[in-house]
PDB file of C-alpha atoms in Angstrom:
ATOM      1  CA  MET A 160     -12.865 -31.932 -62.387  1.00  0.00           C
ATOM      2  CA  SER A 161     -10.839 -35.013 -63.267  1.00  0.00           C
ATOM      3  CA  VAL A 162      -9.220 -35.634 -66.628  1.00  0.00           C
ATOM      4  CA  ALA A 163     -11.591 -38.570 -67.159  1.00  0.00           C
ATOM      5  CA  SER A 164     -14.620 -36.352 -66.455  1.00  0.00           C
ATOM      6  CA  LYS A 165     -13.413 -33.726 -68.919  1.00  0.00           C
ATOM      7  CA  ARG A 166     -12.776 -36.399 -71.548  1.00  0.00           C
ATOM      8  CA  HIS A 167     -16.258 -37.873 -71.007  1.00  0.00           C
ATOM      9  CA  LEU A 168     -17.967 -34.481 -71.340  1.00  0.00           C
ATOM     10  CA  ALA A 169     -15.960 -33.717 -74.490  1.00  0.00           C
ATOM     11  CA  LEU A 170     -17.141 -37.016 -75.970  1.00  0.00           C
ATOM     12  CA  LEU A 171     -20.778 -36.243 -75.097  1.00  0.00           C
ATOM     13  CA  HIS A 172     -20.545 -32.981 -77.023  1.00  0.00           C
ATOM     14  CA  THR A 173     -19.618 -34.903 -80.189  1.00  0.00           C
ATOM     15  CA  LEU A 174     -22.809 -36.995 -79.989  1.00  0.00           C
ATOM     16  CA  PRO A 175     -26.285 -36.176 -81.249  1.00  0.00           C
ATOM     17  CA  CYS A 176     -29.009 -35.130 -78.831  1.00  0.00           C
ATOM     18  CA  VAL A 177     -30.292 -38.407 -77.378  1.00  0.00           C
ATOM     19  CA  ILE A 178     -33.920 -37.198 -77.327  1.00  0.00           C
ATOM     20  CA  CYS A 179     -33.936 -35.805 -80.875  1.00  0.00           C
ATOM     21  CA  ALA A 180     -32.303 -38.997 -82.172  1.00  0.00           C
ATOM     22  CA  ASN A 181     -34.625 -41.431 -80.406  1.00  0.00           C
ATOM     23  CA  CYS A 182     -37.913 -39.524 -80.154  1.00  0.00           C
ATOM     24  CA  TYR A 183     -37.898 -37.425 -83.321  1.00  0.00           C
ATOM     25  CA  GLY A 184     -35.566 -39.343 -85.629  1.00  0.00           C
ATOM     26  CA  THR A 185     -33.359 -36.314 -86.212  1.00  0.00           C
ATOM     27  CA  SER A 186     -29.657 -35.816 -85.661  1.00  0.00           C
ATOM     28  CA  LYS A 187     -29.118 -32.548 -83.833  1.00  0.00           C
ATOM     29  CA  ARG A 188     -25.706 -32.052 -82.235  1.00  0.00           C
ATOM     30  CA  ALA A 189     -25.631 -32.028 -78.439  1.00  0.00           C
ATOM     31  CA  GLU A 190     -24.781 -28.711 -76.825  1.00  0.00           C
ATOM     32  CA  GLU A 191     -25.526 -29.594 -73.211  1.00  0.00           C
ATOM     33  CA  ALA A 192     -24.679 -32.454 -70.849  1.00  0.00           C
ATOM     34  CA  HIS A 193     -27.771 -33.032 -68.704  1.00  0.00           C
ATOM     35  CA  HIS A 194     -27.243 -34.617 -65.285  1.00  0.00           C
ATOM     36  CA  LEU A 195     -29.781 -37.312 -64.541  1.00  0.00           C
ATOM     37  CA  GLU A 196     -31.709 -36.948 -61.309  1.00  0.00           C
ATOM     38  CA  PHE A 197     -30.833 -40.235 -59.652  1.00  0.00           C
ATOM     39  CA  VAL A 198     -27.070 -39.610 -59.286  1.00  0.00           C
ATOM     40  CA  ARG A 199     -25.428 -36.660 -57.601  1.00  0.00           C
ATOM     41  CA  GLY A 200     -21.939 -36.196 -56.279  1.00  0.00           C
ATOM     42  CA  GLU A 201     -18.459 -37.267 -57.252  1.00  0.00           C
ATOM     43  CA  HIS A 202     -19.369 -39.505 -60.201  1.00  0.00           C
ATOM     44  CA  SER A 203     -22.351 -37.546 -61.528  1.00  0.00           C
ATOM     45  CA  THR A 204     -20.406 -36.382 -64.594  1.00  0.00           C
ATOM     46  CA  PHE A 205     -20.548 -39.936 -65.894  1.00  0.00           C
ATOM     47  CA  VAL A 206     -24.337 -40.080 -65.532  1.00  0.00           C
ATOM     48  CA  THR A 207     -25.102 -37.347 -68.021  1.00  0.00           C
ATOM     49  CA  ILE A 208     -26.861 -37.439 -71.355  1.00  0.00           C
ATOM     50  CA  PRO A 209     -26.173 -35.400 -74.503  1.00  0.00           C
ATOM     51  CA  LEU A 210     -28.937 -32.902 -75.282  1.00  0.00           C
ATOM     52  CA  CYS A 211     -29.428 -30.070 -77.721  1.00  0.00           C
ATOM     53  CA  LYS A 212     -30.231 -26.691 -76.190  1.00  0.00           C
ATOM     54  CA  ILE A 213     -33.932 -26.944 -77.063  1.00  0.00           C
ATOM     55  CA  CYS A 214     -34.434 -30.331 -75.358  1.00  0.00           C
ATOM     56  CA  HIS A 215     -32.330 -29.299 -72.349  1.00  0.00           C
ATOM     57  CA  ASP A 216     -34.269 -26.065 -71.906  1.00  0.00           C
ATOM     58  CA  SER A 217     -37.571 -27.914 -72.373  1.00  0.00           C
ATOM     59  CA  ILE A 218     -36.761 -30.381 -69.593  1.00  0.00           C
ATOM     60  CA  HIS A 219     -35.984 -27.529 -67.215  1.00  0.00           C
ATOM     61  CA  HIS A 220     -38.818 -25.176 -68.239  1.00  0.00           C
ATOM     62  CA  LEU A 221     -41.577 -27.781 -68.521  1.00  0.00           C
ATOM     63  CA  ARG A 222     -40.259 -29.694 -65.527  1.00  0.00           C
ATOM     64  CA  ARG A 223     -38.728 -33.111 -65.869  1.00  0.00           C
ATOM     65  CA  ARG A 224     -41.718 -35.312 -65.017  1.00  0.00           C
ATOM     66  CA  PRO A 225     -44.216 -33.765 -67.515  1.00  0.00           C
ATOM     67  CA  PHE A 226     -41.544 -33.764 -70.239  1.00  0.00           C
ATOM     68  CA  TYR A 227     -40.686 -37.413 -69.548  1.00  0.00           C
ATOM     69  CA  LEU A 228     -44.369 -38.425 -69.539  1.00  0.00           C
ATOM     70  CA  ALA A 229     -45.056 -36.615 -72.823  1.00  0.00           C
ATOM     71  CA  HIS A 230     -42.111 -38.394 -74.485  1.00  0.00           C
ATOM     72  CA  LYS A 231     -42.444 -41.739 -72.645  1.00  0.00           C
ATOM     73  CA  LEU A 232     -38.968 -41.347 -71.134  1.00  0.00           C
ATOM     74  CA  SER A 233     -37.182 -42.476 -68.012  1.00  0.00           C
ATOM     75  CA  ASP A 234     -33.680 -41.798 -66.696  1.00  0.00           C
ATOM     76  CA  LEU A 235     -32.818 -45.440 -67.325  1.00  0.00           C
ATOM     77  CA  LYS A 236     -33.988 -45.315 -70.954  1.00  0.00           C
ATOM     78  CA  LEU A 237     -32.055 -42.082 -71.578  1.00  0.00           C
ATOM     79  CA  MET A 238     -28.897 -43.519 -70.014  1.00  0.00           C
ATOM     80  CA  ALA A 239     -29.200 -46.719 -72.081  1.00  0.00           C
ATOM     81  CA  TRP A 240     -29.588 -44.689 -75.283  1.00  0.00           C
ATOM     82  CA  THR A 241     -26.552 -42.608 -74.294  1.00  0.00           C
ATOM     83  CA  VAL A 242     -24.417 -45.693 -73.673  1.00  0.00           C
ATOM     84  CA  GLN A 243     -25.468 -46.979 -77.094  1.00  0.00           C
ATOM     85  CA  LEU A 244     -24.449 -43.682 -78.733  1.00  0.00           C
ATOM     86  CA  ILE A 245     -21.086 -43.769 -76.945  1.00  0.00           C
ATOM     87  CA  GLU A 246     -20.464 -47.366 -78.044  1.00  0.00           C
ATOM     88  CA  GLU A 247     -21.289 -46.473 -81.659  1.00  0.00           C
ATOM     89  CA  ALA A 248     -18.999 -43.418 -81.521  1.00  0.00           C
ATOM     90  CA  LEU A 249     -16.093 -45.455 -80.164  1.00  0.00           C
ATOM     91  CA  ALA A 250     -16.543 -48.368 -82.597  1.00  0.00           C
TER      92      ALA A 250
END
């Protein structure tokens, strides 16, 4: 894993869970970096979102599509929220 990838993942773990923050209005610290479905391979580390353990487990146990439908989510929306959190953290 590259230095940049490690740095990016370390930053994600300082952010709140993107689902808790935007769907529930709570600030729960991210424990997991969830890889979005539409990107795999060399640069996939940079297409991850910060999630708490509960949200990450829920996505995997309930399956992604039902979880996304229940919360009105999409990979694009989650990535946009993550970019916003990163921008706020670096400001």
